[in-house]
Amino acid sequence: RRYHNTIAMFSDVVSGQLFGHTHSNELRVSNTLPADSPPILIVGAVSPIYGNHPGFSVVTYNRGDTKFPLDLTTYHLSLSDPIDVDKDNIAEFKPLFSSLLEFLSLNNLTNSEVLGLAGKLVTDKNGISWIRYWQQWYQEDKKEPTCNGYCRIQEACIMACGSFQSTWKDCVANKIRNGNRSCSLPPPAYDVQSWNWAIIGSVLLLGSVFLGVIIFTFWHQKSEVGFERAPDVEEESSDNVNLRLT
């Protein structure tokens, strides 16, 4: 929070925000800067330690007054390509795309455009924006589990509201919908909360059935024991019962 507040204080001289270390390519809205300011650019790593393809990015920027980033080209080294040193078949870095703007259908690299992209990640169930951003650029086609429903909401909220943990949590909890200009998302194309409640209801139903079976089994066994009578046990007279009660 201190970092973002400092960036906001000196927004007149901040031309861009470029980060690494996350081993993934990402775009995030800089929530403390105006809508026409550059977003946060996070580039992947050269190291494949987390299963990513080694890569780097080249940023082109405005050489005039603003010095704002204009576009980005990402190069990566595919670890799945065959390598044969004896035949000089050495793997090389190749461009994943030449223009991030064209790849993700963005008009420019600004907070407002990235916020709009975050909205597309939510509203497009199987849209090209999600496939290109999350699977091809962010994940670099790693063999990861699919990310749908609640997972997709989380990723979109990181892009739109990831500057602060509190706003990200509010976004995931569906508390930010077309509200705060710097951090808002449209309603999802699917009812995530209903989907979650359906899972909870199914778990409760199965749990109730399982508990019912246990109770019935216990009661049945107890009933069988209660009806059995040892042959050598004599019934107490009513007088003996009355004496114990008194």
CSV table of C-alpha atoms in Angstrom, one decimal:
chain,number,residue,atom,x,y,z
A,1,ARG,CA,0.0,0.0,0.0
A,2,ARG,CA,2.9,2.4,0.8
A,3,TYR,CA,4.3,1.7,-2.7
A,4,HIS,CA,1.1,2.5,-4.5
A,5,ASN,CA,0.5,5.6,-2.4
A,6,THR,CA,4.0,6.8,-3.3
A,7,ILE,CA,3.4,6.2,-7.0
A,8,ALA,CA,0.2,8.2,-6.8
A,9,MET,CA,2.1,11.1,-5.1
A,10,PHE,CA,4.6,11.3,-8.0
A,11,SER,CA,2.2,10.2,-10.8
A,12,ASP,CA,3.3,13.3,-12.9
A,13,VAL,CA,6.8,11.8,-13.3
A,14,VAL,CA,6.0,8.1,-13.3
A,15,SER,CA,6.2,6.8,-16.9
A,16,GLY,CA,5.6,3.1,-16.3
A,17,GLN,CA,5.8,0.2,-13.8
A,18,LEU,CA,7.6,-2.9,-14.9
A,19,PHE,CA,8.1,-5.9,-12.6
A,20,GLY,CA,9.4,-9.5,-12.7
A,21,HIS,CA,10.0,-12.3,-10.3
A,22,THR,CA,6.5,-13.8,-10.5
A,23,HIS,CA,7.5,-16.3,-13.2
A,24,SER,CA,4.4,-15.3,-15.2
A,25,ASN,CA,3.3,-12.6,-17.6
A,26,GLU,CA,0.6,-10.4,-16.2
A,27,LEU,CA,-1.2,-7.1,-16.7
A,28,ARG,CA,-2.7,-5.3,-13.7
A,29,VAL,CA,-4.6,-2.0,-13.3
A,30,SER,CA,-2.6,0.5,-11.2
A,31,ASN,CA,-5.5,1.4,-8.9
A,32,THR,CA,-4.1,4.6,-7.5
A,33,LEU,CA,-3.3,6.2,-10.9
A,34,PRO,CA,-5.7,7.8,-13.5
A,35,ALA,CA,-7.5,5.7,-16.1
A,36,ASP,CA,-5.2,7.0,-18.9
A,37,SER,CA,-2.0,6.1,-17.0
A,38,PRO,CA,0.0,3.0,-17.9
A,39,PRO,CA,-0.9,-0.3,-16.1
A,40,ILE,CA,1.5,-2.5,-14.2
A,41,LEU,CA,3.5,-4.8,-16.5
A,42,ILE,CA,4.8,-8.0,-15.1
A,43,VAL,CA,7.0,-10.2,-17.2
A,44,GLY,CA,7.9,-13.8,-16.9
A,45,ALA,CA,11.3,-15.3,-16.0
A,46,VAL,CA,14.2,-16.7,-17.9
A,47,SER,CA,14.4,-19.5,-15.4
A,48,PRO,CA,12.0,-22.5,-16.0
A,49,ILE,CA,12.0,-23.5,-12.3
A,50,TYR,CA,8.2,-23.2,-12.1
A,51,GLY,CA,7.5,-25.1,-15.3
A,52,ASN,CA,7.3,-22.0,-17.4
A,53,HIS,CA,9.0,-21.6,-20.8
A,54,PRO,CA,12.0,-19.2,-20.4
A,55,GLY,CA,11.2,-15.8,-21.8
A,56,PHE,CA,11.7,-12.1,-21.9
A,57,SER,CA,9.8,-9.1,-23.2
A,58,VAL,CA,10.8,-6.0,-25.1
A,59,VAL,CA,8.8,-2.8,-24.4
A,60,THR,CA,8.5,0.0,-26.9
A,61,TYR,CA,7.7,3.4,-25.3
A,62,ASN,CA,6.8,7.0,-26.2
A,63,ARG,CA,10.0,8.9,-26.8
A,64,GLY,CA,8.2,12.2,-26.4
A,65,ASP,CA,7.0,13.9,-23.3
A,66,THR,CA,5.2,11.0,-21.5
A,67,LYS,CA,7.7,8.1,-22.0
A,68,PHE,CA,4.7,5.8,-21.5
A,69,PRO,CA,4.9,2.2,-22.7
A,70,LEU,CA,3.2,1.8,-26.0
A,71,ASP,CA,3.4,-1.9,-26.7
A,72,LEU,CA,5.2,-5.1,-25.8
A,73,THR,CA,6.7,-8.1,-27.6
A,74,THR,CA,7.3,-11.4,-25.7
A,75,TYR,CA,9.9,-13.9,-26.7
A,76,HIS,CA,10.0,-17.4,-25.3
A,77,LEU,CA,12.1,-20.5,-25.6
A,78,SER,CA,9.9,-23.6,-26.0
A,79,LEU,CA,11.1,-26.4,-23.8
A,80,SER,CA,9.1,-28.9,-25.9
A,81,ASP,CA,11.1,-28.2,-29.0
A,82,PRO,CA,13.6,-31.0,-29.9
A,83,ILE,CA,17.3,-30.1,-29.4
A,84,ASP,CA,20.1,-31.9,-31.2
A,85,VAL,CA,23.5,-30.3,-30.5
A,86,ASP,CA,25.3,-32.6,-33.0
A,87,LYS,CA,23.1,-31.3,-35.8
A,88,ASP,CA,23.3,-27.6,-34.6
A,89,ASN,CA,19.6,-27.8,-33.9
A,90,ILE,CA,19.8,-25.5,-31.0
A,91,ALA,CA,16.6,-24.1,-29.5
A,92,GLU,CA,16.2,-20.3,-29.8
A,93,PHE,CA,14.0,-17.6,-28.4
A,94,LYS,CA,11.1,-16.9,-30.8
A,95,PRO,CA,8.4,-14.2,-30.5
A,96,LEU,CA,5.2,-15.5,-29.0
A,97,PHE,CA,3.7,-12.4,-30.6
A,98,SER,CA,5.0,-9.2,-32.0
A,99,SER,CA,2.4,-6.9,-30.4
A,100,LEU,CA,0.6,-7.3,-27.1
A,101,LEU,CA,-2.0,-4.8,-28.2
A,102,GLU,CA,-3.0,-7.0,-31.2
A,103,PHE,CA,-2.6,-10.2,-29.3
A,104,LEU,CA,-5.1,-9.2,-26.6
A,105,SER,CA,-7.2,-6.8,-28.8
A,106,LEU,CA,-6.2,-3.7,-26.8
A,107,ASN,CA,-6.3,-0.1,-28.1
A,108,ASN,CA,-3.4,1.0,-25.9
A,109,LEU,CA,-1.6,0.2,-22.7
A,110,THR,CA,-3.7,2.1,-20.2
A,111,ASN,CA,-5.5,1.3,-17.0
A,112,SER,CA,-8.9,1.7,-18.7
A,113,GLU,CA,-8.0,-0.8,-21.4
A,114,VAL,CA,-6.7,-3.3,-18.9
A,115,LEU,CA,-9.8,-2.9,-16.8
A,116,GLY,CA,-11.9,-3.6,-19.9
A,117,LEU,CA,-9.8,-6.7,-20.6
A,118,ALA,CA,-10.5,-7.9,-17.0
A,119,GLY,CA,-14.2,-7.5,-17.7
A,120,LYS,CA,-13.8,-9.7,-20.8
A,121,LEU,CA,-12.2,-12.4,-18.8
A,122,VAL,CA,-15.3,-12.6,-16.7
A,123,THR,CA,-18.0,-12.1,-19.3
A,124,ASP,CA,-16.5,-14.3,-22.1
A,125,LYS,CA,-16.9,-18.0,-21.1
A,126,ASN,CA,-14.7,-19.3,-23.8
A,127,GLY,CA,-13.6,-16.1,-25.4
A,128,ILE,CA,-10.3,-15.7,-27.3
A,129,SER,CA,-9.2,-13.0,-24.8
A,130,TRP,CA,-9.2,-15.5,-21.9
A,131,ILE,CA,-7.4,-18.2,-23.9
A,132,ARG,CA,-4.7,-15.8,-25.2
A,133,TYR,CA,-4.2,-14.0,-21.9
A,134,TRP,CA,-4.3,-16.7,-19.3
A,135,GLN,CA,-3.4,-19.9,-21.2
A,136,GLN,CA,-1.0,-18.6,-23.9
A,137,TRP,CA,0.7,-15.6,-22.3
A,138,TYR,CA,0.2,-15.8,-18.5
A,139,GLN,CA,0.6,-19.6,-18.3
A,140,GLU,CA,2.7,-20.0,-21.4
A,141,ASP,CA,0.7,-23.2,-22.2
A,142,LYS,CA,1.8,-25.0,-19.1
A,143,LYS,CA,0.0,-28.2,-18.3
A,144,GLU,CA,-2.0,-26.7,-15.5
A,145,PRO,CA,-5.5,-27.6,-14.3
A,146,THR,CA,-8.3,-25.7,-16.1
A,147,CYS,CA,-9.3,-22.4,-14.5
A,148,ASN,CA,-13.0,-21.8,-14.7
A,149,GLY,CA,-15.8,-20.4,-12.6
A,150,TYR,CA,-14.5,-19.1,-9.3
A,151,CYS,CA,-10.9,-19.4,-10.4
A,152,ARG,CA,-11.5,-17.1,-13.4
A,153,ILE,CA,-13.2,-14.5,-11.1
A,154,GLN,CA,-10.1,-14.5,-8.9
A,155,GLU,CA,-7.7,-14.0,-11.9
A,156,ALA,CA,-9.9,-11.2,-13.3
A,157,CYS,CA,-10.0,-9.5,-9.9
A,158,ILE,CA,-6.2,-9.7,-9.6
A,159,MET,CA,-6.0,-7.8,-12.9
A,160,ALA,CA,-8.6,-5.2,-12.0
A,161,CYS,CA,-8.2,-4.8,-8.3
A,162,GLY,CA,-4.9,-6.4,-7.4
A,163,SER,CA,-3.2,-3.4,-6.0
A,164,PHE,CA,-4.6,-4.0,-2.5
A,165,GLN,CA,-5.6,-7.3,-0.9
A,166,SER,CA,-8.8,-5.7,0.6
A,167,THR,CA,-10.1,-4.5,-2.8
A,168,TRP,CA,-9.2,-7.9,-4.4
A,169,LYS,CA,-11.2,-9.7,-1.7
A,170,ASP,CA,-14.2,-7.4,-2.2
A,171,CYS,CA,-14.0,-8.0,-5.9
A,172,VAL,CA,-13.9,-11.8,-5.5
A,173,ALA,CA,-16.8,-11.5,-3.0
A,174,ASN,CA,-18.8,-9.8,-5.8
A,175,LYS,CA,-18.9,-6.5,-3.8
A,176,ILE,CA,-17.3,-4.4,-6.6
A,177,ARG,CA,-19.5,-4.4,-9.7
A,178,ASN,CA,-19.4,-1.3,-11.9
A,179,GLY,CA,-18.8,0.8,-8.7
A,180,ASN,CA,-15.3,2.2,-8.1
A,181,ARG,CA,-14.1,3.4,-11.5
A,182,SER,CA,-10.5,2.3,-10.8
A,183,CYS,CA,-11.5,-1.2,-9.7
A,184,SER,CA,-14.8,-2.7,-11.0
A,185,LEU,CA,-16.0,-5.6,-13.0
A,186,PRO,CA,-19.2,-6.4,-14.9
A,187,PRO,CA,-21.4,-9.2,-13.7
A,188,PRO,CA,-20.1,-12.6,-14.6
A,189,ALA,CA,-21.6,-14.5,-17.5
A,190,TYR,CA,-22.4,-17.3,-15.1
A,191,ASP,CA,-23.8,-17.3,-11.6
A,192,VAL,CA,-20.7,-18.1,-9.6
A,193,GLN,CA,-22.4,-17.9,-6.2
A,194,SER,CA,-25.2,-20.2,-7.3
A,195,TRP,CA,-22.6,-22.7,-8.5
A,196,ASN,CA,-20.8,-22.5,-5.1
A,197,TRP,CA,-24.1,-23.0,-3.2
A,198,ALA,CA,-24.9,-26.0,-5.4
A,199,ILE,CA,-21.7,-27.6,-4.3
A,200,ILE,CA,-22.3,-26.8,-0.7
A,201,GLY,CA,-25.9,-28.1,-0.9
A,202,SER,CA,-24.7,-31.4,-2.5
A,203,VAL,CA,-22.1,-31.8,0.3
A,204,LEU,CA,-24.7,-31.2,3.0
A,205,LEU,CA,-27.2,-33.6,1.4
A,206,LEU,CA,-24.6,-36.4,1.2
A,207,GLY,CA,-23.5,-35.7,4.7
A,208,SER,CA,-27.1,-35.9,5.9
A,209,VAL,CA,-27.7,-39.2,4.1
A,210,PHE,CA,-24.5,-40.6,5.6
A,211,LEU,CA,-25.4,-39.5,9.1
A,212,GLY,CA,-28.9,-41.0,8.7
A,213,VAL,CA,-27.4,-44.4,7.7
A,214,ILE,CA,-25.3,-44.3,10.8
A,215,ILE,CA,-28.2,-43.4,13.1
A,216,PHE,CA,-30.4,-46.1,11.6
A,217,THR,CA,-27.8,-48.8,11.9
A,218,PHE,CA,-27.1,-47.9,15.5
A,219,TRP,CA,-30.8,-47.8,16.3
A,220,HIS,CA,-31.4,-51.1,14.6
A,221,GLN,CA,-28.6,-52.8,16.5
A,222,LYS,CA,-29.8,-51.4,19.8
A,223,SER,CA,-33.3,-52.5,19.1
A,224,GLU,CA,-32.2,-56.1,18.5
A,225,VAL,CA,-30.2,-56.1,21.7
A,226,GLY,CA,-33.2,-54.6,23.6
A,227,PHE,CA,-35.5,-57.4,22.5
A,228,GLU,CA,-33.1,-60.2,23.5
A,229,ARG,CA,-33.7,-61.6,27.0
A,230,ALA,CA,-31.3,-63.8,28.9
A,231,PRO,CA,-33.0,-67.0,29.9
A,232,ASP,CA,-31.7,-67.0,33.4
A,233,VAL,CA,-32.9,-63.5,34.4
A,234,GLU,CA,-36.1,-63.3,36.4
A,235,GLU,CA,-38.5,-60.4,36.0
A,236,GLU,CA,-38.5,-58.1,39.0
A,237,SER,CA,-41.8,-57.7,40.8
A,238,SER,CA,-43.5,-54.4,40.8
A,239,ASP,CA,-42.8,-54.1,44.5
A,240,ASN,CA,-39.1,-54.1,43.9
A,241,VAL,CA,-39.4,-51.4,41.3
A,242,ASN,CA,-41.4,-49.2,43.6
A,243,LEU,CA,-38.8,-49.6,46.3
A,244,ARG,CA,-36.0,-48.4,44.0
A,245,LEU,CA,-38.0,-45.4,42.8
A,246,THR,CA,-38.7,-44.3,46.3
